[in-house]
Amino acid sequence: DVKVTQSSRYLVKRTGEKVFLECVQDMDHENMFWYRQDPGLGLRLIYFSYDVKMKEKGDIPEGYSVSREKKERFSLILESASTNQTSMYLCASSSGLAAYYEQYFGPGTRLTVT
Amino acid sequence: AQKVTQAQTEISVVEKEDVTLDCVYETRDTTYYLFWYKQPPSGELVFLIRRNSFDEQNEISGRYSWNFQKSTSSFNFTITASQVVDSAVYFCALKGNNFNKFYFGSGTKLNVKP
């Protein structure tokens, strides 16, 4: 079974804190993704990575950065958390070998910034 | 431009009713893939089905069926004899020539009442 794990299910942080969200996949997938999910807005892509040390901005990258030092691990960083970053964060991975491969998702991290 | 529209924000049905979730997409790519995912209350998105743009055959899997029509750019999902366990948020997604990127609709929340 493909496994995508995220470091925390729930996280509470204060405004201005630096926040790290970690994601690990065990299927040797090339592609990894970070989304945020908000009611009525669906999934919005923050960043994705198609290879180690490679990254591309998604639709809403402002206020976020990412790191991919190893193939299996993709980190999302909130440099200075703000209350409007309170959301559910979902990590996903997929094979980059062909177009038809689906994404596999982690369980999500619900982040609250106070 | 790539876009997926799920016009139904929330649907409520009584158990054993049939229900159809609508998905309309926009793309200029000639080759693309369409997906449906289920997100139960636990939060993790689960892959349900994939369809490529060259295969317009409908698919049935148990109580689930999918109707893909290129002429109307739609990929609708029907649950027959709904059950309480079908209660979830359902997402339709599109992947085009840039097969690193998925485009998700805003989701349809299905409530199945006993």
Coordinates of N, CA and C in Angstrom, one line a residue:
Chain A
D1 N 0.8 -1.2 0.0 CA 0.0 0.0 0.0 C 0.9 1.2 0.0
V2 N 0.5 2.2 -0.8 CA 1.1 3.5 -0.8 C 0.8 4.2 0.5
K3 N 1.9 4.7 1.1 CA 1.7 5.5 2.3 C 2.3 6.9 2.2
V4 N 1.4 7.8 2.5 CA 1.8 9.2 2.6 C 1.5 9.6 4.0
T5 N 2.5 10.0 4.8 CA 2.3 10.3 6.1 C 2.7 11.8 6.4
Q6 N 2.0 12.4 7.3 CA 2.2 13.8 7.6 C 2.5 13.8 9.1
S7 N 3.4 14.7 9.5 CA 4.0 14.7 10.8 C 3.0 14.9 11.9
S8 N 1.9 15.7 11.7 CA 1.0 16.0 12.7 C -0.4 16.0 12.1
R9 N -1.4 15.6 12.9 CA -2.8 15.7 12.5 C -3.4 17.1 12.9
Y10 N -3.0 17.5 14.0 CA -3.4 18.8 14.5 C -2.2 19.6 15.0
L11 N -2.3 20.9 14.8 CA -1.2 21.8 15.2 C -1.8 23.1 15.5
V12 N -1.3 23.7 16.6 CA -1.7 25.0 17.0 C -0.4 25.9 17.2
K13 N -0.4 27.0 16.5 CA 0.8 27.8 16.5 C 0.4 29.3 16.7
R14 N 1.3 30.1 17.2 CA 1.0 31.5 17.4 C 1.4 32.3 16.2
T15 N 0.8 33.4 16.0 CA 1.1 34.4 14.9 C 2.6 34.7 15.0
G16 N 3.3 34.7 13.9 CA 4.7 35.0 13.8 C 5.6 33.9 13.9
E17 N 5.1 32.7 14.4 CA 6.0 31.6 14.6 C 6.4 31.0 13.2
K18 N 7.5 30.3 13.2 CA 7.9 29.6 12.0 C 7.4 28.2 12.1
V19 N 6.7 27.7 11.1 CA 6.0 26.4 11.2 C 6.5 25.5 10.1
F20 N 6.8 24.2 10.5 CA 7.2 23.2 9.5 C 6.2 22.1 9.5
L21 N 5.8 21.8 8.3 CA 4.9 20.7 8.1 C 5.7 19.7 7.2
E22 N 5.7 18.4 7.8 CA 6.5 17.4 7.1 C 5.6 16.4 6.4
C23 N 6.1 15.9 5.3 CA 5.4 14.9 4.6 C 6.4 13.8 4.1
V24 N 6.1 12.6 4.2 CA 6.9 11.5 3.8 C 6.1 10.5 3.0
Q25 N 6.6 10.0 1.9 CA 6.0 9.0 1.1 C 7.0 7.8 0.9
D26 N 6.4 6.6 0.8 CA 7.2 5.4 0.7 C 7.2 4.7 -0.6
M27 N 6.7 5.4 -1.6 CA 6.5 4.7 -2.9 C 7.5 5.2 -4.0
D28 N 8.5 5.8 -3.6 CA 9.6 6.3 -4.5 C 9.0 7.2 -5.6
H29 N 7.9 8.0 -5.3 CA 7.3 8.8 -6.3 C 8.2 10.0 -6.6
E30 N 8.2 10.5 -7.8 CA 8.9 11.6 -8.2 C 8.2 12.9 -7.8
N31 N 6.9 12.9 -7.9 CA 6.2 14.2 -7.6 C 5.6 14.2 -6.2
M32 N 5.7 15.4 -5.6 CA 5.0 15.6 -4.3 C 4.4 17.0 -4.3
F33 N 3.3 17.1 -3.6 CA 2.5 18.3 -3.7 C 2.0 18.7 -2.3
W34 N 1.9 20.0 -2.1 CA 1.2 20.6 -0.9 C 0.0 21.4 -1.3
Y35 N -1.2 21.1 -0.7 CA -2.4 21.8 -0.9 C -2.9 22.3 0.4
R36 N -3.7 23.4 0.3 CA -4.5 23.7 1.4 C -6.0 23.6 1.0
Q37 N -6.8 23.2 2.0 CA -8.2 23.0 1.8 C -9.0 23.9 2.7
D38 N -9.8 24.7 2.1 CA -10.7 25.6 2.9 C -12.1 25.4 2.4
P39 N -13.1 25.5 3.3 CA -14.5 25.3 2.9 C -14.9 26.2 1.7
G40 N -15.5 25.5 0.7 CA -16.0 26.2 -0.4 C -15.0 26.5 -1.5
L41 N -13.7 26.3 -1.2 CA -12.6 26.6 -2.1 C -12.0 25.4 -2.6
G42 N -12.3 24.2 -2.1 CA -11.7 23.0 -2.6 C -10.2 22.9 -2.2
L43 N -9.5 22.2 -3.1 CA -8.0 22.1 -2.8 C -7.3 23.1 -3.7
R44 N -6.4 23.9 -3.1 CA -5.6 24.8 -3.8 C -4.1 24.5 -3.7
L45 N -3.5 24.4 -4.8 CA -2.1 24.0 -4.8 C -1.2 25.1 -4.3
I46 N -0.3 24.8 -3.4 CA 0.6 25.8 -2.8 C 2.0 25.6 -3.6
Y47 N 2.5 24.5 -3.5 CA 3.8 24.2 -4.2 C 3.8 22.7 -4.6
F48 N 4.6 22.4 -5.6 CA 4.8 21.0 -5.9 C 6.3 20.8 -6.3
S49 N 6.7 19.6 -6.3 CA 8.1 19.3 -6.6 C 8.1 18.0 -7.4
Y50 N 8.9 18.1 -8.5 CA 8.9 16.9 -9.4 C 10.3 16.2 -9.3
D51 N 11.1 16.6 -8.4 CA 12.4 16.0 -8.2 C 13.1 16.5 -7.0
V52 N 14.1 15.9 -6.5 CA 14.8 16.4 -5.4 C 15.4 17.7 -5.7
K53 N 15.2 18.6 -4.8 CA 15.7 20.0 -4.9 C 15.0 20.9 -5.9
M54 N 14.0 20.3 -6.6 CA 13.2 21.0 -7.6 C 11.9 21.4 -7.0
K55 N 11.4 22.6 -7.3 CA 10.1 23.0 -6.8 C 9.5 24.0 -7.8
E56 N 8.2 24.0 -7.8 CA 7.4 24.9 -8.6 C 6.3 25.5 -7.8
K57 N 6.1 26.8 -8.0 CA 5.0 27.4 -7.3 C 3.6 26.9 -7.9
G58 N 2.7 26.8 -7.0 CA 1.4 26.5 -7.4 C 0.5 27.8 -7.5
D59 N -0.7 27.7 -7.1 CA -1.6 28.8 -7.3 C -1.6 29.8 -6.2
I60 N -1.2 29.4 -5.0 CA -1.2 30.3 -3.8 C 0.1 30.1 -3.0
P61 N 1.3 30.4 -3.6 CA 2.6 30.2 -2.9 C 2.9 31.3 -1.8
E62 N 2.2 32.4 -1.9 CA 2.6 33.5 -1.0 C 2.5 33.2 0.5
G63 N 3.6 33.4 1.2 CA 3.7 33.2 2.6 C 4.2 31.8 2.9
Y64 N 4.5 31.0 1.9 CA 5.0 29.6 2.1 C 6.3 29.4 1.3
S65 N 7.1 28.5 1.8 CA 8.2 28.0 1.1 C 8.2 26.4 1.3
V66 N 9.1 25.8 0.5 CA 9.1 24.3 0.6 C 10.6 23.9 0.5
S67 N 10.8 22.6 0.9 CA 12.1 22.0 0.8 C 12.0 20.6 0.5
R68 N 12.8 20.1 -0.5 CA 12.9 18.7 -0.8 C 14.3 18.3 -1.0
E69 N 14.9 17.8 0.1 CA 16.3 17.4 0.2 C 16.4 15.9 -0.1
K70 N 15.4 15.2 0.1 CA 15.4 13.8 -0.2 C 14.1 13.4 -0.9
K71 N 14.2 12.4 -1.8 CA 13.1 12.1 -2.6 C 11.8 11.8 -1.9
E72 N 11.9 11.2 -0.7 CA 10.7 10.7 0.0 C 10.1 11.8 0.9
R73 N 10.8 12.9 1.0 CA 10.3 13.9 2.0 C 10.1 15.3 1.4
F74 N 9.0 15.9 1.7 CA 8.7 17.2 1.2 C 8.1 18.1 2.3
S75 N 8.8 19.2 2.6 CA 8.4 20.0 3.8 C 7.8 21.3 3.3
L76 N 6.8 21.7 4.0 CA 6.1 23.0 3.8 C 6.5 23.9 5.0
I77 N 6.9 25.1 4.7 CA 7.4 26.0 5.7 C 6.6 27.3 5.7
L78 N 6.0 27.7 6.8 CA 5.4 29.0 7.0 C 6.4 29.8 7.7
E79 N 7.0 30.8 7.0 CA 8.1 31.5 7.6 C 7.7 32.4 8.8
S80 N 6.5 32.9 8.7 CA 5.9 33.7 9.8 C 4.4 33.5 9.8
A81 N 3.9 32.6 10.6 CA 2.5 32.2 10.5 C 1.6 33.4 10.8
S82 N 0.5 33.4 10.0 CA -0.5 34.4 10.2 C -1.9 33.7 10.3
T83 N -2.8 34.4 10.9 CA -4.1 33.8 11.2 C -4.8 33.3 9.9
N84 N -4.5 34.0 8.8 CA -5.2 33.6 7.5 C -4.6 32.3 6.9
Q85 N -3.6 31.8 7.6 CA -3.0 30.5 7.2 C -3.6 29.3 8.0
T86 N -4.6 29.6 8.8 CA -5.3 28.6 9.5 C -6.1 27.8 8.4
S87 N -5.8 26.5 8.4 CA -6.4 25.7 7.3 C -6.1 24.2 7.5
M88 N -6.6 23.4 6.6 CA -6.2 22.0 6.5 C -5.2 21.9 5.4
Y89 N -4.1 21.3 5.7 CA -3.0 21.2 4.7 C -2.8 19.7 4.3
L90 N -2.9 19.4 3.1 CA -2.8 18.1 2.5 C -1.6 17.9 1.7
C91 N -0.9 16.8 1.9 CA 0.3 16.5 1.1 C -0.1 15.3 0.2
A92 N 0.4 15.3 -1.0 CA 0.1 14.2 -1.9 C 1.4 13.8 -2.7
S93 N 1.4 12.6 -3.2 CA 2.5 12.2 -4.1 C 2.0 11.5 -5.3
S94 N 2.7 11.5 -6.4 CA 2.3 10.7 -7.5 C 3.6 10.3 -8.3
S95 N 3.4 9.2 -9.1 CA 4.5 8.9 -10.0 C 4.6 9.9 -11.2
G96 N 5.8 10.2 -11.6 CA 5.9 11.2 -12.7 C 6.2 10.5 -14.0
L97 N 6.1 9.1 -14.0 CA 6.5 8.4 -15.2 C 5.5 8.5 -16.3
A98 N 4.3 8.7 -16.0 CA 3.3 8.8 -17.0 C 2.1 9.7 -16.5
A99 N 1.3 10.1 -17.5 CA 0.3 11.1 -17.1 C -0.8 10.5 -16.4
Y100 N -1.1 9.2 -16.5 CA -2.3 8.7 -15.9 C -2.2 8.4 -14.4
Y101 N -1.1 8.5 -13.9 CA -1.0 8.1 -12.4 C -1.8 9.1 -11.5
E102 N -2.5 8.5 -10.6 CA -3.2 9.3 -9.7 C -2.4 9.8 -8.5
Q103 N -2.9 10.7 -7.8 CA -2.2 11.2 -6.6 C -2.7 10.4 -5.4
Y104 N -1.7 10.2 -4.5 CA -2.0 9.6 -3.2 C -1.9 10.7 -2.1
F105 N -2.8 10.7 -1.2 CA -2.9 11.8 -0.2 C -2.6 11.3 1.2
G106 N -2.0 12.2 2.0 CA -1.8 11.9 3.4 C -3.1 12.3 4.1
P107 N -3.1 12.1 5.4 CA -4.3 12.3 6.2 C -4.6 13.8 6.5
G108 N -3.7 14.7 6.2 CA -3.9 16.1 6.4 C -3.4 16.6 7.8
T109 N -3.1 17.8 7.8 CA -2.7 18.5 9.1 C -3.6 19.7 9.2
R110 N -4.4 19.7 10.3 CA -5.2 20.9 10.6 C -4.5 21.9 11.4
L111 N -4.1 23.0 10.8 CA -3.3 24.0 11.5 C -4.2 25.1 11.9
T112 N -4.0 25.5 13.2 CA -4.7 26.7 13.7 C -3.6 27.7 14.1
V113 N -3.7 28.9 13.6 CA -2.8 30.0 14.0 C -3.6 31.0 14.8
T114 N -3.1 31.2 16.1 CA -3.9 32.1 17.0 C -3.1 33.4 17.2
Chain B
A1 N -6.8 27.3 -20.6 CA -6.9 27.2 -19.2 C -7.6 25.9 -18.7
Q2 N -7.1 25.4 -17.6 CA -7.7 24.2 -17.1 C -8.6 24.5 -15.9
K3 N -9.8 23.9 -15.9 CA -10.7 24.3 -14.8 C -11.7 23.1 -14.6
V4 N -12.1 22.9 -13.4 CA -13.1 21.9 -13.0 C -14.1 22.5 -12.2
T5 N -15.4 22.4 -12.6 CA -16.5 23.0 -11.8 C -17.4 21.9 -11.3
Q6 N -17.6 22.0 -10.0 CA -18.6 21.1 -9.3 C -19.6 22.1 -8.7
A7 N -20.7 22.2 -9.4 CA -21.7 23.3 -9.1 C -22.5 22.9 -7.8
Q8 N -22.6 21.7 -7.5 CA -23.3 21.3 -6.3 C -22.4 21.4 -5.1
T9 N -22.7 22.3 -4.2 CA -21.9 22.4 -3.0 C -22.2 21.4 -2.0
E10 N -23.5 21.1 -1.8 CA -23.9 20.1 -0.8 C -25.2 19.5 -1.3
I11 N -25.3 18.1 -1.1 CA -26.5 17.4 -1.4 C -26.8 16.5 -0.3
S12 N -28.1 16.5 0.0 CA -28.6 15.6 1.1 C -29.6 14.6 0.5
V13 N -29.5 13.4 0.8 CA -30.4 12.3 0.4 C -30.7 11.4 1.5
V14 N -31.7 10.6 1.3 CA -32.1 9.6 2.3 C -31.5 8.3 1.8
E15 N -31.1 7.5 2.7 CA -30.5 6.2 2.4 C -31.4 5.5 1.4
K16 N -30.7 4.8 0.4 CA -31.3 4.0 -0.7 C -31.7 4.9 -1.9
E17 N -31.6 6.2 -1.7 CA -31.9 7.0 -2.9 C -30.6 7.0 -3.8
D18 N -30.9 7.2 -5.1 CA -29.8 7.3 -6.1 C -29.4 8.8 -6.1
V19 N -28.1 9.1 -6.3 CA -27.6 10.5 -6.3 C -26.6 10.6 -7.4
T20 N -26.6 11.7 -8.1 CA -25.6 12.0 -9.1 C -24.8 13.3 -8.8
L21 N -23.5 13.2 -8.8 CA -22.6 14.3 -8.6 C -22.1 14.8 -9.9
D22 N -22.3 16.1 -10.2 CA -21.9 16.6 -11.5 C -20.5 17.1 -11.5
C23 N -19.8 17.0 -12.6 CA -18.5 17.5 -12.8 C -18.3 18.0 -14.2
V24 N -18.0 19.3 -14.4 CA -17.8 19.8 -15.7 C -16.4 20.4 -15.8
Y25 N -15.7 20.1 -16.9 CA -14.3 20.5 -17.0 C -14.0 21.3 -18.2
E26 N -12.9 22.1 -18.2 CA -12.5 22.9 -19.3 C -11.0 22.5 -19.5
T27 N -10.7 22.3 -20.7 CA -9.3 22.1 -21.1 C -9.1 22.2 -22.6
R28 N -7.9 22.7 -23.0 CA -7.6 22.7 -24.4 C -6.7 21.6 -24.8
D29 N -6.3 20.8 -23.9 CA -5.4 19.7 -24.2 C -6.2 18.6 -24.9
T30 N -5.6 17.9 -25.8 CA -6.3 16.8 -26.5 C -6.2 15.5 -25.7
T31 N -5.1 15.4 -24.9 CA -5.0 14.2 -24.0 C -5.1 14.7 -22.6
Y32 N -6.0 14.1 -21.9 CA -6.1 14.5 -20.4 C -6.8 13.4 -19.7
Y33 N -6.7 13.5 -18.4 CA -7.3 12.5 -17.5 C -8.2 13.1 -16.5
L34 N -9.2 12.4 -16.2 CA -10.2 12.8 -15.2 C -10.2 11.9 -14.0
F35 N -10.4 12.4 -12.8 CA -10.4 11.6 -11.6 C -11.5 11.9 -10.7
W36 N -11.9 11.0 -9.9 CA -12.8 11.2 -8.8 C -12.1 10.7 -7.5
Y37 N -12.3 11.6 -6.4 CA -11.7 11.2 -5.1 C -12.9 11.4 -4.1
K38 N -12.8 10.6 -3.1 CA -13.7 10.6 -1.9 C -12.9 11.1 -0.7
Q39 N -13.5 12.0 0.0 CA -12.8 12.5 1.3 C -13.8 12.2 2.4
P40 N -13.7 11.1 3.1 CA -14.6 10.8 4.3 C -14.3 11.8 5.4
P41 N -15.1 11.8 6.5 CA -14.8 12.6 7.6 C -13.4 12.5 8.2
S42 N -12.8 11.4 8.0 CA -11.4 11.2 8.6 C -10.4 12.1 7.9
G43 N -10.7 12.6 6.7 CA -9.9 13.6 6.1 C -9.0 13.2 4.9
E44 N -8.7 11.9 4.8 CA -7.8 11.5 3.7 C -8.5 11.3 2.4
L45 N -8.1 11.9 1.4 CA -8.7 11.7 0.1 C -8.3 10.3 -0.5
V46 N -9.4 9.6 -1.0 CA -9.2 8.3 -1.5 C -9.5 8.3 -3.0
F47 N -8.7 7.8 -3.8 CA -8.8 7.7 -5.2 C -10.0 6.7 -5.5
L48 N -10.9 7.1 -6.4 CA -12.0 6.2 -6.8 C -11.9 5.7 -8.3
I49 N -11.6 6.7 -9.2 CA -11.6 6.3 -10.6 C -10.8 7.3 -11.4
R50 N -10.2 6.8 -12.5 CA -9.5 7.6 -13.5 C -10.1 7.3 -14.9
R51 N -10.2 8.3 -15.7 CA -10.7 8.1 -17.1 C -9.8 8.9 -18.0
N52 N -9.4 8.4 -19.2 CA -8.6 9.2 -20.1 C -9.5 9.7 -21.2
S53 N -9.0 10.8 -21.9 CA -9.9 11.5 -22.8 C -10.3 10.7 -24.0
F54 N -9.6 9.5 -24.3 CA -9.9 8.7 -25.4 C -10.9 7.6 -25.1
D55 N -11.3 7.5 -23.9 CA -12.1 6.4 -23.5 C -13.4 6.9 -22.9
E56 N -14.5 6.9 -23.7 CA -15.8 7.5 -23.3 C -16.7 6.4 -22.8
Q57 N -16.2 5.2 -22.6 CA -17.1 4.2 -22.0 C -17.4 4.5 -20.6
N58 N -18.7 4.3 -20.3 CA -19.1 4.4 -18.9 C -18.6 3.3 -18.1
E59 N -18.4 3.5 -16.8 CA -17.9 2.5 -16.0 C -18.8 2.3 -14.8
I60 N -18.9 1.0 -14.4 CA -19.7 0.7 -13.2 C -18.8 -0.2 -12.3
S61 N -18.9 0.2 -11.0 CA -18.2 -0.6 -10.0 C -19.1 -0.7 -8.8
G62 N -19.8 -1.8 -8.7 CA -20.7 -2.0 -7.6 C -21.8 -1.0 -7.7
R63 N -22.0 -0.2 -6.6 CA -23.1 0.8 -6.6 C -22.6 2.1 -7.3
Y64 N -21.4 2.2 -7.7 CA -20.8 3.4 -8.3 C -20.8 3.3 -9.8
S65 N -21.1 4.4 -10.5 CA -21.0 4.4 -11.9 C -20.6 5.8 -12.4
W66 N -19.9 5.9 -13.5 CA -19.4 7.2 -14.0 C -19.8 7.3 -15.5
N67 N -20.2 8.5 -15.8 CA -20.7 8.8 -17.1 C -19.8 10.0 -17.7
F68 N -18.9 9.6 -18.7 CA -18.0 10.6 -19.3 C -18.5 11.0 -20.6
Q69 N -18.8 12.2 -20.8 CA -19.3 12.7 -22.1 C -18.4 13.9 -22.6
K70 N -17.6 13.7 -23.6 CA -16.7 14.7 -24.1 C -17.5 15.8 -24.7
S71 N -18.7 15.5 -25.3 CA -19.5 16.5 -26.0 C -20.0 17.6 -25.1
T72 N -20.2 17.2 -23.9 CA -20.6 18.2 -22.9 C -19.5 18.5 -21.8
S73 N -18.3 18.0 -22.0 CA -17.2 18.1 -21.1 C -17.7 17.8 -19.7
S74 N -18.3 16.7 -19.5 CA -18.8 16.3 -18.2 C -18.3 14.9 -17.8
F75 N -18.1 14.7 -16.5 CA -17.7 13.4 -16.0 C -18.5 13.2 -14.7
N76 N -19.7 12.8 -14.8 CA -20.6 12.7 -13.7 C -20.5 11.3 -12.9
F77 N -20.8 11.4 -11.7 CA -20.6 10.2 -10.8 C -22.0 9.9 -10.1
T78 N -22.4 8.7 -10.3 CA -23.7 8.3 -9.7 C -23.5 7.2 -8.7
I79 N -24.2 7.4 -7.5 CA -24.2 6.4 -6.5 C -25.6 5.8 -6.5
T80 N -25.7 4.5 -6.7 CA -27.1 3.9 -6.6 C -27.3 3.3 -5.2
A81 N -28.5 3.5 -4.8 CA -28.9 2.9 -3.5 C -27.9 3.4 -2.4
S82 N -27.9 4.7 -2.2 CA -26.8 5.3 -1.3 C -26.9 4.8 0.1
Q83 N -25.8 4.8 0.7 CA -25.7 4.3 2.1 C -25.1 5.4 3.0
V84 N -25.3 5.3 4.3 CA -24.7 6.3 5.2 C -23.2 6.4 5.0
V85 N -22.6 5.3 4.8 CA -21.1 5.3 4.6 C -20.6 6.1 3.4
D86 N -21.5 6.4 2.5 CA -21.2 7.2 1.3 C -21.1 8.7 1.7
S87 N -21.5 9.1 2.9 CA -21.4 10.5 3.3 C -19.9 10.9 3.3
A88 N -19.6 11.9 2.5 CA -18.2 12.4 2.3 C -18.2 13.6 1.4
V89 N -17.1 14.2 1.2 CA -16.9 15.2 0.2 C -16.3 14.5 -1.0
Y90 N -16.8 14.8 -2.2 CA -16.3 14.1 -3.4 C -15.7 15.2 -4.3
F91 N -14.5 14.9 -4.8 CA -13.8 15.8 -5.6 C -13.6 15.2 -7.0
C92 N -13.8 16.1 -8.0 CA -13.4 15.7 -9.4 C -12.2 16.5 -9.7
A93 N -11.3 15.8 -10.5 CA -10.0 16.5 -10.8 C -9.6 16.2 -12.3
L94 N -8.8 17.1 -12.8 CA -8.4 17.0 -14.2 C -6.8 17.1 -14.2
K95 N -6.2 16.3 -15.1 CA -4.8 16.4 -15.4 C -4.6 16.4 -16.9
G96 N -3.9 17.4 -17.3 CA -3.7 17.6 -18.8 C -2.3 17.2 -19.2
N97 N -1.8 17.9 -20.2 CA -0.5 17.6 -20.8 C 0.6 17.8 -19.8
N98 N 0.5 18.8 -18.9 CA 1.5 19.0 -17.8 C 1.1 18.0 -16.8
F99 N 1.6 16.8 -16.9 CA 1.1 15.7 -16.0 C 1.7 15.8 -14.6
N100 N 2.3 16.8 -14.3 CA 2.7 17.0 -12.9 C 1.6 17.8 -12.1
K101 N 0.6 18.3 -12.8 CA -0.3 19.2 -12.1 C -1.7 18.7 -12.2
F102 N -2.4 18.7 -11.1 CA -3.8 18.3 -11.0 C -4.7 19.6 -10.8
Y103 N -5.9 19.6 -11.4 CA -6.8 20.7 -11.1 C -8.0 20.1 -10.5
F104 N -8.3 20.6 -9.3 CA -9.5 20.0 -8.5 C -10.6 20.9 -8.6
G105 N -11.8 20.3 -8.6 CA -13.0 21.1 -8.3 C -13.2 21.5 -6.9
S106 N -14.2 22.2 -6.5 CA -14.3 22.7 -5.2 C -15.0 21.7 -4.3
G107 N -15.4 20.6 -4.9 CA -16.0 19.5 -4.1 C -17.5 19.6 -3.9
T108 N -18.1 18.4 -3.7 CA -19.5 18.3 -3.4 C -19.6 17.5 -2.1
K109 N -20.3 18.1 -1.1 CA -20.5 17.3 0.2 C -21.8 16.6 0.1
L110 N -21.7 15.3 0.2 CA -22.8 14.4 0.2 C -23.2 13.9 1.6
N111 N -24.4 14.2 2.0 CA -25.0 13.8 3.3 C -26.0 12.7 3.0
V112 N -25.8 11.5 3.5 CA -26.8 10.4 3.3 C -27.4 10.2 4.7
K113 N -28.6 10.4 4.8 CA -29.3 10.2 6.1 C -30.0 8.9 6.2
P114 N -30.0 8.3 7.4 CA -30.6 7.0 7.5 C -32.1 7.1 7.5

